[in-house]
């Protein structure tokens, strides 16, 4: 295993390679949660439904769009 | 690239790991955003609490200068439903529909906040009226009762019935609930009413003084009625009666009289009831609706049926059952057994939520009850109506 320095460098490289994906993910999830908030309050669903649905939606989205890439793996 | 298969397999596993990692991170982000979002505020907006003035009560029950509003919070959707029904009901009453005998707003409960309007009609007026009501009451559910055979109430022979005397009257103070009358008529004394200047009066039903509904009423509230200056008697026990006061003002439409006390006896802000008995004030219209919503019963002490309890059935009602005039601001509660001839002039009340062991708040007068089949309640002018129209308060 790489040392701390190596791990940090790996993370930076990793984030650099997936920068666009991370940003798109955060935006997509934010939109999803806001939509969900509207639906839950409009339909009067109980509050405990809200958090599991937010989580499950984000996970489903992730499996739909695929994985992160390794640095140098290409788009 | 020498061992293609092995590399692909390693890549697959790494991809799956990254995929799971990404899913976990995204799920975490979603939960984080959800936790930060204002769902409590949004949910609360549909279920906001509204502050109502449920009563006006005195901080010192004996001092009319200490009258203060009493407030509490109620669910917003319940409040909007019942105030909306009050507005629609006002329009119904103003429309002066012929054949309409009576009506009242029936508040919903906190859990089922929808309010409705109870409407009583004569049989021949039903179809015409129902169409008109659909138009008028579009926004509010209403329940129609057809009233058949609304004969004038028969003269009950009261002489052989017993009178509920009050034990241990604290004379010269005379509380509400004491048998009273004039000539041959028996009624019940209300707790004292205060006028705007804080003067106290003895009070009972106006119809004891023989003024019928047909009497001239061009000068509402004037003292030109039949019973003006007549003496109001209180019956202390089987043997003794005392003159409590002389009638100063008659209000046939609200069905009560104000009698100026003689020097002998004093009107008292109290009811001769078991339990709390000091009258601290009175409920408002929305306060009575709130009691109805929570199923809180009212109490009464009368000269004929004594102490009884009953639920509220309708608030801010109109009654046109007796005579050709309609009375507004009527409270419907209890049943036919809550009230009988001789109980007229008694008040309905319940313990003051701030001092439930000592004080009570008044809902209104009890003036009459149903005598026809199909309906079963007592009604009378609510205290808030007497304050609004006549400027007096309990």
GROMACS .gro file of C-alpha atoms in nm:
model
  469
    1UNK     CA    1   0.000   0.000   0.000
    2UNK     CA    2   0.112   0.353  -0.070
    3UNK     CA    3   0.199   0.587   0.215
    4UNK     CA    4  -0.007   0.888   0.318
    5UNK     CA    5   0.160   1.099   0.058
    6UNK     CA    6   0.080   0.844  -0.209
    7UNK     CA    7  -0.282   0.812  -0.096
    8UNK     CA    8  -0.329   1.191  -0.101
    9UNK     CA    9  -0.177   1.215  -0.444
   10UNK     CA   10  -0.398   0.927  -0.555
   11UNK     CA   11  -0.709   1.101  -0.425
   12UNK     CA   12  -0.620   1.427  -0.597
   13UNK     CA   13  -0.561   1.244  -0.919
   14UNK     CA   14  -0.881   1.053  -0.876
   15UNK     CA   15  -1.087   1.365  -0.812
   16UNK     CA   16  -0.923   1.539  -1.107
   17UNK     CA   17  -1.020   1.249  -1.333
   18UNK     CA   18  -1.380   1.241  -1.203
   19UNK     CA   19  -1.433   1.612  -1.143
   20UNK     CA   20  -1.719   1.643  -1.389
   21UNK     CA   21  -1.886   1.327  -1.268
   22UNK     CA   22  -1.878   1.439  -0.903
   23UNK     CA   23  -2.024   1.779  -0.993
   24UNK     CA   24  -2.297   1.627  -1.210
   25UNK     CA   25  -2.380   1.378  -0.934
   26UNK     CA   26  -2.420   1.647  -0.671
   27UNK     CA   27  -2.639   1.857  -0.901
   28UNK     CA   28  -2.854   1.560  -1.002
   29UNK     CA   29  -2.899   1.451  -0.641
   30UNK     CA   30  -2.988   1.803  -0.529
   31UNK     CA   31  -3.258   1.821  -0.798
   32UNK     CA   32  -3.384   1.476  -0.697
   33UNK     CA   33  -3.410   1.567  -0.330
   34UNK     CA   34  -3.592   1.894  -0.404
   35UNK     CA   35  -3.840   1.711  -0.629
   36UNK     CA   36  -3.888   1.445  -0.363
   37UNK     CA   37  -3.951   1.713  -0.100
   38UNK     CA   38  -4.226   1.856  -0.317
   39UNK     CA   39  -4.389   1.518  -0.377
   40UNK     CA   40  -4.372   1.407  -0.013
   41UNK     CA   41  -4.524   1.729   0.119
   42UNK     CA   42  -4.782   1.754  -0.158
   43UNK     CA   43  -4.906   1.398  -0.109
   44UNK     CA   44  -4.884   1.428   0.267
   45UNK     CA   45  -4.661   1.125   0.304
   46UNK     CA   46  -4.512   1.064   0.646
   47UNK     CA   47  -4.174   1.214   0.706
   48UNK     CA   48  -3.985   0.888   0.762
   49UNK     CA   49  -4.043   0.801   0.395
   50UNK     CA   50  -3.843   1.100   0.285
   51UNK     CA   51  -3.488   1.002   0.390
   52UNK     CA   52  -3.486   0.639   0.268
   53UNK     CA   53  -3.634   0.750  -0.064
   54UNK     CA   54  -3.370   1.021  -0.103
   55UNK     CA   55  -3.097   0.763  -0.038
   56UNK     CA   56  -3.246   0.492  -0.259
   57UNK     CA   57  -3.297   0.733  -0.546
   58UNK     CA   58  -2.934   0.844  -0.533
   59UNK     CA   59  -2.811   0.483  -0.532
   60UNK     CA   60  -3.037   0.389  -0.823
   61UNK     CA   61  -2.911   0.689  -1.016
   62UNK     CA   62  -2.552   0.585  -0.955
   63UNK     CA   63  -2.605   0.236  -1.091
   64UNK     CA   64  -2.776   0.385  -1.395
   65UNK     CA   65  -2.486   0.617  -1.485
   66UNK     CA   66  -2.202   0.378  -1.411
   67UNK     CA   67  -1.879   0.390  -1.220
   68UNK     CA   68  -1.609   0.640  -1.149
   69UNK     CA   69  -1.301   0.617  -1.367
   70UNK     CA   70  -0.943   0.558  -1.264
   71UNK     CA   71  -0.699   0.836  -1.343
   72UNK     CA   72  -0.578   0.790  -1.700
   73UNK     CA   73  -0.866   0.560  -1.784
   74UNK     CA   74  -1.023   0.819  -2.010
   75UNK     CA   75  -1.375   0.945  -2.035
   76UNK     CA   76  -0.177  -0.668  -2.206
   77UNK     CA   77  -0.018  -1.011  -2.200
   78UNK     CA   78  -0.293  -1.169  -1.991
   79UNK     CA   79  -0.604  -1.004  -2.126
   80UNK     CA   80  -0.856  -1.213  -1.935
   81UNK     CA   81  -0.699  -1.162  -1.593
   82UNK     CA   82  -0.672  -0.786  -1.644
   83UNK     CA   83  -1.035  -0.761  -1.747
   84UNK     CA   84  -1.139  -0.956  -1.440
   85UNK     CA   85  -0.934  -0.729  -1.213
   86UNK     CA   86  -1.078  -0.426  -1.387
   87UNK     CA   87  -1.432  -0.555  -1.339
   88UNK     CA   88  -1.380  -0.600  -0.972
   89UNK     CA   89  -1.223  -0.258  -0.936
   90UNK     CA   90  -1.507  -0.105  -1.135
   91UNK     CA   91  -1.765  -0.270  -0.912
   92UNK     CA   92  -1.581  -0.141  -0.606
   93UNK     CA   93  -1.573   0.210  -0.747
   94UNK     CA   94  -1.935   0.179  -0.849
   95UNK     CA   95  -2.034   0.084  -0.494
   96UNK     CA   96  -1.818   0.359  -0.354
   97UNK     CA   97  -1.980   0.611  -0.584
   98UNK     CA   98  -2.326   0.484  -0.490
   99UNK     CA   99  -2.245   0.512  -0.121
  100UNK     CA  100  -2.105   0.862  -0.158
  101UNK     CA  101  -2.404   0.973  -0.364
  102UNK     CA  102  -2.647   0.815  -0.119
  103UNK     CA  103  -2.472   0.998   0.161
  104UNK     CA  104  -2.489   1.325  -0.029
  105UNK     CA  105  -2.862   1.269  -0.092
  106UNK     CA  106  -2.933   1.199   0.274
  107UNK     CA  107  -2.723   1.500   0.373
  108UNK     CA  108  -2.913   1.733   0.141
  109UNK     CA  109  -3.242   1.583   0.258
  110UNK     CA  110  -3.147   1.641   0.619
  111UNK     CA  111  -3.055   2.004   0.545
  112UNK     CA  112  -3.374   2.072   0.347
  113UNK     CA  113  -3.657   2.255   0.525
  114UNK     CA  114  -3.906   1.965   0.529
  115UNK     CA  115  -4.023   2.050   0.880
  116UNK     CA  116  -4.109   2.404   0.774
  117UNK     CA  117  -4.281   2.285   0.457
  118UNK     CA  118  -4.484   2.021   0.640
  119UNK     CA  119  -4.569   2.265   0.916
  120UNK     CA  120  -4.699   2.519   0.664
  121UNK     CA  121  -4.992   2.290   0.588
  122UNK     CA  122  -5.057   2.237   0.956
  123UNK     CA  123  -4.982   2.576   1.106
  124UNK     CA  124  -5.117   2.665   1.445
  125UNK     CA  125  -5.345   2.969   1.470
  126UNK     CA  126  -5.391   3.168   1.788
  127UNK     CA  127  -5.753   3.227   1.883
  128UNK     CA  128  -5.917   3.428   2.160
  129UNK     CA  129  -6.130   3.156   2.314
  130UNK     CA  130  -6.274   3.363   2.598
  131UNK     CA  131  -6.281   3.694   2.779
  132UNK     CA  132  -6.227   3.649   3.148
  133UNK     CA  133  -6.151   3.863   3.451
  134UNK     CA  134  -5.822   3.826   3.635
  135UNK     CA  135  -6.018   3.911   3.948
  136UNK     CA  136  -6.360   3.753   3.886
  137UNK     CA  137  -6.535   4.020   4.094
  138UNK     CA  138  -6.374   4.318   3.918
  139UNK     CA  139  -6.507   4.393   3.567
  140UNK     CA  140  -6.211   4.625   3.502
  141UNK     CA  141  -5.978   4.324   3.486
  142UNK     CA  142  -6.143   4.167   3.181
  143UNK     CA  143  -5.875   4.019   2.950
  144UNK     CA  144  -5.875   3.809   2.634
  145UNK     CA  145  -5.774   3.446   2.679
  146UNK     CA  146  -5.584   3.290   2.391
  147UNK     CA  147  -5.481   2.942   2.281
  148UNK     CA  148  -5.356   2.781   1.960
  149UNK     CA  149  -5.562   2.557   1.734
  150UNK     CA  150  -5.475   2.370   1.408
  151UNK     CA  151  -5.479   2.606   1.109
  152UNK     CA  152  -5.683   2.381   0.882
  153UNK     CA  153  -5.950   2.339   1.150
  154UNK     CA  154  -5.959   2.716   1.205
  155UNK     CA  155  -5.994   2.793   0.834
  156UNK     CA  156  -6.271   2.534   0.793
  157UNK     CA  157  -6.480   2.666   1.081
  158UNK     CA  158  -6.435   3.037   1.003
  159UNK     CA  159  -6.516   2.964   0.638
  160UNK     CA  160  -6.836   2.791   0.753
  161UNK     CA  161  -6.922   3.094   0.970
  162UNK     CA  162  -6.890   3.319   0.664
  163UNK     CA  163  -7.104   3.096   0.444
  164UNK     CA  164  -7.359   3.064   0.723
  165UNK     CA  165  -7.377   3.444   0.755
  166UNK     CA  166  -7.455   3.464   0.384
  167UNK     CA  167  -7.725   3.200   0.427
  168UNK     CA  168  -7.885   3.395   0.711
  169UNK     CA  169  -7.864   3.726   0.526
  170UNK     CA  170  -8.032   3.562   0.226
  171UNK     CA  171  -8.342   3.527   0.447
  172UNK     CA  172  -8.459   3.206   0.281
  173UNK     CA  173  -8.833   3.140   0.339
  174UNK     CA  174  -8.910   2.802   0.491
  175UNK     CA  175  -8.582   2.793   0.677
  176UNK     CA  176  -8.655   2.715   1.041
  177UNK     CA  177  -8.312   2.702   1.185
  178UNK     CA  178  -7.947   2.654   1.107
  179UNK     CA  179  -7.613   2.634   1.281
  180UNK     CA  180  -7.246   2.578   1.209
  181UNK     CA  181  -7.125   2.233   1.315
  182UNK     CA  182  -6.747   2.250   1.369
  183UNK     CA  183  -6.530   1.955   1.273
  184UNK     CA  184  -6.285   1.793   1.508
  185UNK     CA  185  -5.910   1.860   1.501
  186UNK     CA  186  -5.856   1.526   1.324
  187UNK     CA  187  -6.141   1.573   1.074
  188UNK     CA  188  -6.147   1.952   1.043
  189UNK     CA  189  -6.422   1.985   0.781
  190UNK     CA  190  -6.705   2.197   0.925
  191UNK     CA  191  -7.065   2.164   0.809
  192UNK     CA  192  -7.388   2.360   0.837
  193UNK     CA  193  -7.703   2.205   0.984
  194UNK     CA  194  -8.018   2.331   0.816
  195UNK     CA  195  -8.375   2.267   0.936
  196UNK     CA  196  -8.653   2.320   0.685
  197UNK     CA  197  -9.030   2.277   0.658
  198UNK     CA  198  -9.133   1.980   0.439
  199UNK     CA  199  -9.296   2.185   0.163
  200UNK     CA  200  -8.995   2.410   0.137
  201UNK     CA  201  -8.742   2.133   0.116
  202UNK     CA  202  -8.693   2.089  -0.259
  203UNK     CA  203  -8.692   2.459  -0.341
  204UNK     CA  204  -8.463   2.528  -0.054
  205UNK     CA  205  -8.221   2.248  -0.123
  206UNK     CA  206  -8.152   2.375  -0.474
  207UNK     CA  207  -8.100   2.725  -0.344
  208UNK     CA  208  -7.877   2.600  -0.067
  209UNK     CA  209  -7.659   2.405  -0.306
  210UNK     CA  210  -7.595   2.730  -0.488
  211UNK     CA  211  -7.536   2.927  -0.171
  212UNK     CA  212  -7.341   2.670   0.025
  213UNK     CA  213  -7.130   2.538  -0.256
  214UNK     CA  214  -6.813   2.546  -0.054
  215UNK     CA  215  -6.947   2.392   0.266
  216UNK     CA  216  -7.113   2.060   0.334
  217UNK     CA  217  -7.459   2.092   0.481
  218UNK     CA  218  -7.699   1.854   0.651
  219UNK     CA  219  -8.069   1.914   0.599
  220UNK     CA  220  -8.330   1.805   0.852
  221UNK     CA  221  -8.695   1.820   0.751
  222UNK     CA  222  -8.904   1.934   1.045
  223UNK     CA  223  -9.264   1.816   1.034
  224UNK     CA  224  -9.542   1.915   1.266
  225UNK     CA  225  -9.393   2.218   1.431
  226UNK     CA  226  -9.699   2.288   1.644
  227UNK     CA  227  -9.675   2.555   1.905
  228UNK     CA  228  -9.548   2.405   2.226
  229UNK     CA  229  -9.836   2.288   2.441
  230UNK     CA  230  -9.890   2.457   2.773
  231UNK     CA  231  -9.740   2.219   3.017
  232UNK     CA  232  -9.905   2.223   3.353
  233UNK     CA  233  -9.610   2.327   3.558
  234UNK     CA  234  -9.786   2.357   3.888
  235UNK     CA  235  -9.755   1.994   3.987
  236UNK     CA  236  -9.389   1.966   3.899
  237UNK     CA  237  -9.118   2.013   4.152
  238UNK     CA  238  -8.886   2.308   4.176
  239UNK     CA  239  -8.515   2.252   4.237
  240UNK     CA  240  -8.439   2.491   4.520
  241UNK     CA  241  -8.080   2.577   4.596
  242UNK     CA  242  -7.946   2.460   4.930
  243UNK     CA  243  -7.773   2.712   5.150
  244UNK     CA  244  -7.810   3.027   4.948
  245UNK     CA  245  -7.535   3.268   5.053
  246UNK     CA  246  -7.784   3.554   5.096
  247UNK     CA  247  -7.779   3.841   5.029
  248UNK     CA  248  -7.564   3.715   4.737
  249UNK     CA  249  -7.779   3.534   4.481
  250UNK     CA  250  -7.593   3.319   4.225
  251UNK     CA  251  -7.721   3.185   3.894
  252UNK     CA  252  -7.931   2.869   3.900
  253UNK     CA  253  -8.175   2.990   4.166
  254UNK     CA  254  -8.548   2.957   4.082
  255UNK     CA  255  -8.699   3.290   3.998
  256UNK     CA  256  -9.012   3.422   3.837
  257UNK     CA  257  -9.276   3.678   3.789
  258UNK     CA  258  -9.645   3.630   3.863
  259UNK     CA  259  -9.717   3.267   3.768
  260UNK     CA  260  -9.414   3.202   3.555
  261UNK     CA  261  -9.113   3.006   3.673
  262UNK     CA  262  -8.764   3.063   3.541
  263UNK     CA  263  -8.404   3.039   3.649
  264UNK     CA  264  -8.177   3.322   3.746
  265UNK     CA  265  -7.857   3.374   3.543
  266UNK     CA  266  -7.531   3.471   3.707
  267UNK     CA  267  -7.495   3.848   3.719
  268UNK     CA  268  -7.435   4.040   3.397
  269UNK     CA  269  -7.210   4.345   3.388
  270UNK     CA  270  -7.301   4.641   3.169
  271UNK     CA  271  -7.040   4.860   3.003
  272UNK     CA  272  -6.994   5.070   3.315
  273UNK     CA  273  -6.940   4.761   3.529
  274UNK     CA  274  -7.280   4.772   3.704
  275UNK     CA  275  -7.428   4.433   3.795
  276UNK     CA  276  -7.779   4.315   3.713
  277UNK     CA  277  -8.005   4.025   3.790
  278UNK     CA  278  -8.084   3.841   3.468
  279UNK     CA  279  -8.334   3.587   3.346
  280UNK     CA  280  -8.531   3.501   3.031
  281UNK     CA  281  -8.749   3.773   2.888
  282UNK     CA  282  -9.032   3.538   2.800
  283UNK     CA  283  -9.116   3.499   3.170
  284UNK     CA  284  -9.256   3.848   3.152
  285UNK     CA  285  -9.518   3.756   2.902
  286UNK     CA  286  -9.385   3.958   2.614
  287UNK     CA  287  -9.440   3.734   2.316
  288UNK     CA  288  -9.244   3.728   1.997
  289UNK     CA  289  -9.517   3.916   1.818
  290UNK     CA  290  -9.466   4.229   2.024
  291UNK     CA  291  -9.355   4.550   1.865
  292UNK     CA  292  -8.983   4.559   1.837
  293UNK     CA  293  -8.912   4.878   1.658
  294UNK     CA  294  -8.721   5.002   1.957
  295UNK     CA  295  -8.492   4.711   2.026
  296UNK     CA  296  -8.352   4.719   2.374
  297UNK     CA  297  -8.574   4.998   2.494
  298UNK     CA  298  -8.761   4.950   2.816
  299UNK     CA  299  -9.105   4.994   2.661
  300UNK     CA  300  -9.193   4.624   2.696
  301UNK     CA  301  -9.473   4.478   2.903
  302UNK     CA  302  -9.251   4.383   3.191
  303UNK     CA  303  -9.073   4.709   3.250
  304UNK     CA  304  -9.037   4.791   3.617
  305UNK     CA  305  -9.203   4.463   3.709
  306UNK     CA  306  -9.046   4.293   4.005
  307UNK     CA  307  -8.832   3.983   3.963
  308UNK     CA  308  -8.882   3.735   4.245
  309UNK     CA  309  -8.640   3.470   4.362
  310UNK     CA  310  -8.769   3.156   4.532
  311UNK     CA  311  -8.544   3.076   4.822
  312UNK     CA  312  -8.733   2.764   4.937
  313UNK     CA  313  -9.088   2.627   4.944
  314UNK     CA  314  -9.205   2.894   5.181
  315UNK     CA  315  -9.017   3.210   5.104
  316UNK     CA  316  -8.981   3.429   4.802
  317UNK     CA  317  -8.790   3.756   4.789
  318UNK     CA  318  -8.795   4.045   4.547
  319UNK     CA  319  -8.457   4.049   4.380
  320UNK     CA  320  -8.495   4.349   4.156
  321UNK     CA  321  -8.701   4.548   3.911
  322UNK     CA  322  -8.684   4.499   3.537
  323UNK     CA  323  -8.484   4.780   3.381
  324UNK     CA  324  -8.426   4.656   3.026
  325UNK     CA  325  -8.589   4.390   2.813
  326UNK     CA  326  -8.425   4.228   2.513
  327UNK     CA  327  -8.689   4.006   2.349
  328UNK     CA  328  -8.472   3.917   2.053
  329UNK     CA  329  -8.194   3.781   2.271
  330UNK     CA  330  -8.458   3.670   2.524
  331UNK     CA  331  -8.329   3.816   2.848
  332UNK     CA  332  -8.406   4.096   3.090
  333UNK     CA  333  -8.181   4.308   3.307
  334UNK     CA  334  -8.327   4.371   3.652
  335UNK     CA  335  -8.180   4.641   3.873
  336UNK     CA  336  -8.119   4.489   4.216
  337UNK     CA  337  -8.312   4.613   4.515
  338UNK     CA  338  -8.116   4.687   4.828
  339UNK     CA  339  -8.206   4.353   4.978
  340UNK     CA  340  -8.025   4.108   4.749
  341UNK     CA  341  -7.710   4.121   4.536
  342UNK     CA  342  -7.652   3.966   4.193
  343UNK     CA  343  -7.343   3.748   4.203
  344UNK     CA  344  -7.104   3.624   3.937
  345UNK     CA  345  -7.145   3.263   4.039
  346UNK     CA  346  -7.353   2.955   3.966
  347UNK     CA  347  -7.516   2.737   4.232
  348UNK     CA  348  -7.350   2.425   4.093
  349UNK     CA  349  -7.146   2.138   4.231
  350UNK     CA  350  -6.776   2.186   4.153
  351UNK     CA  351  -6.631   2.516   4.037
  352UNK     CA  352  -6.884   2.796   4.065
  353UNK     CA  353  -6.727   3.141   4.033
  354UNK     CA  354  -6.802   3.296   3.694
  355UNK     CA  355  -6.483   3.453   3.560
  356UNK     CA  356  -6.602   3.537   3.209
  357UNK     CA  357  -6.745   3.396   2.891
  358UNK     CA  358  -6.648   3.201   2.581
  359UNK     CA  359  -6.621   3.360   2.238
  360UNK     CA  360  -6.781   3.217   1.923
  361UNK     CA  361  -6.457   3.047   1.816
  362UNK     CA  362  -6.407   2.937   2.178
  363UNK     CA  363  -6.741   2.752   2.170
  364UNK     CA  364  -6.647   2.600   1.832
  365UNK     CA  365  -6.322   2.483   1.991
  366UNK     CA  366  -6.515   2.315   2.274
  367UNK     CA  367  -6.735   2.144   2.014
  368UNK     CA  368  -6.427   2.028   1.820
  369UNK     CA  369  -6.282   1.868   2.132
  370UNK     CA  370  -6.615   1.719   2.247
  371UNK     CA  371  -6.599   1.910   2.575
  372UNK     CA  372  -6.942   1.911   2.745
  373UNK     CA  373  -7.128   2.207   2.890
  374UNK     CA  374  -7.311   2.215   3.223
  375UNK     CA  375  -7.624   2.383   3.346
  376UNK     CA  376  -7.819   2.434   3.667
  377UNK     CA  377  -8.189   2.503   3.626
  378UNK     CA  378  -8.493   2.542   3.850
  379UNK     CA  379  -8.669   2.245   3.691
  380UNK     CA  380  -8.415   1.983   3.581
  381UNK     CA  381  -8.137   2.081   3.818
  382UNK     CA  382  -7.778   2.001   3.718
  383UNK     CA  383  -7.729   1.851   3.370
  384UNK     CA  384  -7.449   1.813   3.115
  385UNK     CA  385  -7.447   1.791   2.736
  386UNK     CA  386  -7.239   1.823   2.421
  387UNK     CA  387  -7.242   2.119   2.182
  388UNK     CA  388  -7.427   2.043   1.855
  389UNK     CA  389  -7.407   2.373   1.672
  390UNK     CA  390  -7.250   2.717   1.708
  391UNK     CA  391  -7.365   3.062   1.593
  392UNK     CA  392  -7.708   2.924   1.501
  393UNK     CA  393  -8.025   3.091   1.392
  394UNK     CA  394  -8.364   2.977   1.524
  395UNK     CA  395  -8.700   3.067   1.377
  396UNK     CA  396  -8.895   2.791   1.554
  397UNK     CA  397  -9.095   3.015   1.784
  398UNK     CA  398  -9.281   3.312   1.643
  399UNK     CA  399  -9.211   3.485   1.319
  400UNK     CA  400  -8.879   3.628   1.422
  401UNK     CA  401  -8.543   3.461   1.382
  402UNK     CA  402  -8.288   3.480   1.659
  403UNK     CA  403  -7.918   3.492   1.580
  404UNK     CA  404  -7.611   3.388   1.776
  405UNK     CA  405  -7.782   3.080   1.919
  406UNK     CA  406  -7.593   2.790   2.073
  407UNK     CA  407  -7.735   2.437   2.026
  408UNK     CA  408  -7.632   2.184   2.286
  409UNK     CA  409  -7.748   1.903   2.511
  410UNK     CA  410  -8.082   1.731   2.459
  411UNK     CA  411  -8.447   1.765   2.549
  412UNK     CA  412  -8.367   1.620   2.888
  413UNK     CA  413  -8.106   1.890   2.948
  414UNK     CA  414  -8.375   2.151   2.976
  415UNK     CA  415  -8.742   2.199   3.055
  416UNK     CA  416  -8.985   2.484   3.113
  417UNK     CA  417  -8.864   2.662   3.422
  418UNK     CA  418  -8.497   2.630   3.327
  419UNK     CA  419  -8.524   2.938   3.104
  420UNK     CA  420  -8.269   3.195   3.204
  421UNK     CA  421  -8.013   2.943   3.324
  422UNK     CA  422  -7.670   2.955   3.163
  423UNK     CA  423  -7.449   2.685   3.016
  424UNK     CA  424  -7.092   2.689   3.141
  425UNK     CA  425  -6.785   2.479   3.195
  426UNK     CA  426  -6.474   2.494   3.413
  427UNK     CA  427  -6.226   2.768   3.327
  428UNK     CA  428  -5.917   2.589   3.186
  429UNK     CA  429  -5.691   2.822   3.385
  430UNK     CA  430  -5.861   2.761   3.723
  431UNK     CA  431  -6.070   2.447   3.667
  432UNK     CA  432  -6.127   2.384   4.035
  433UNK     CA  433  -6.269   2.724   4.118
  434UNK     CA  434  -6.381   2.920   3.814
  435UNK     CA  435  -6.619   2.868   3.525
  436UNK     CA  436  -6.669   3.039   3.190
  437UNK     CA  437  -7.019   3.090   3.051
  438UNK     CA  438  -7.126   2.983   2.699
  439UNK     CA  439  -7.464   3.153   2.694
  440UNK     CA  440  -7.826   3.149   2.806
  441UNK     CA  441  -8.061   2.852   2.781
  442UNK     CA  442  -8.395   2.970   2.648
  443UNK     CA  443  -8.578   2.675   2.492
  444UNK     CA  444  -8.556   2.321   2.365
  445UNK     CA  445  -8.692   2.120   2.073
  446UNK     CA  446  -9.046   1.992   2.124
  447UNK     CA  447  -9.098   1.830   1.783
  448UNK     CA  448  -8.992   1.485   1.667
  449UNK     CA  449  -8.668   1.436   1.480
  450UNK     CA  450  -8.451   1.681   1.664
  451UNK     CA  451  -8.322   1.687   2.016
  452UNK     CA  452  -8.136   1.984   2.162
  453UNK     CA  453  -8.153   2.287   2.386
  454UNK     CA  454  -8.080   2.633   2.253
  455UNK     CA  455  -8.023   2.983   2.375
  456UNK     CA  456  -7.851   3.311   2.301
  457UNK     CA  457  -7.475   3.282   2.330
  458UNK     CA  458  -7.293   3.520   2.561
  459UNK     CA  459  -7.083   3.669   2.278
  460UNK     CA  460  -7.406   3.767   2.099
  461UNK     CA  461  -7.534   3.945   2.412
  462UNK     CA  462  -7.205   4.132   2.434
  463UNK     CA  463  -7.204   4.225   2.066
  464UNK     CA  464  -7.567   4.338   2.049
  465UNK     CA  465  -7.652   4.447   2.403
  466UNK     CA  466  -7.313   4.543   2.543
  467UNK     CA  467  -7.334   4.323   2.851
  468UNK     CA  468  -7.106   4.041   2.960
  469UNK     CA  469  -7.094   3.762   3.217
   0.00000   0.00000   0.00000
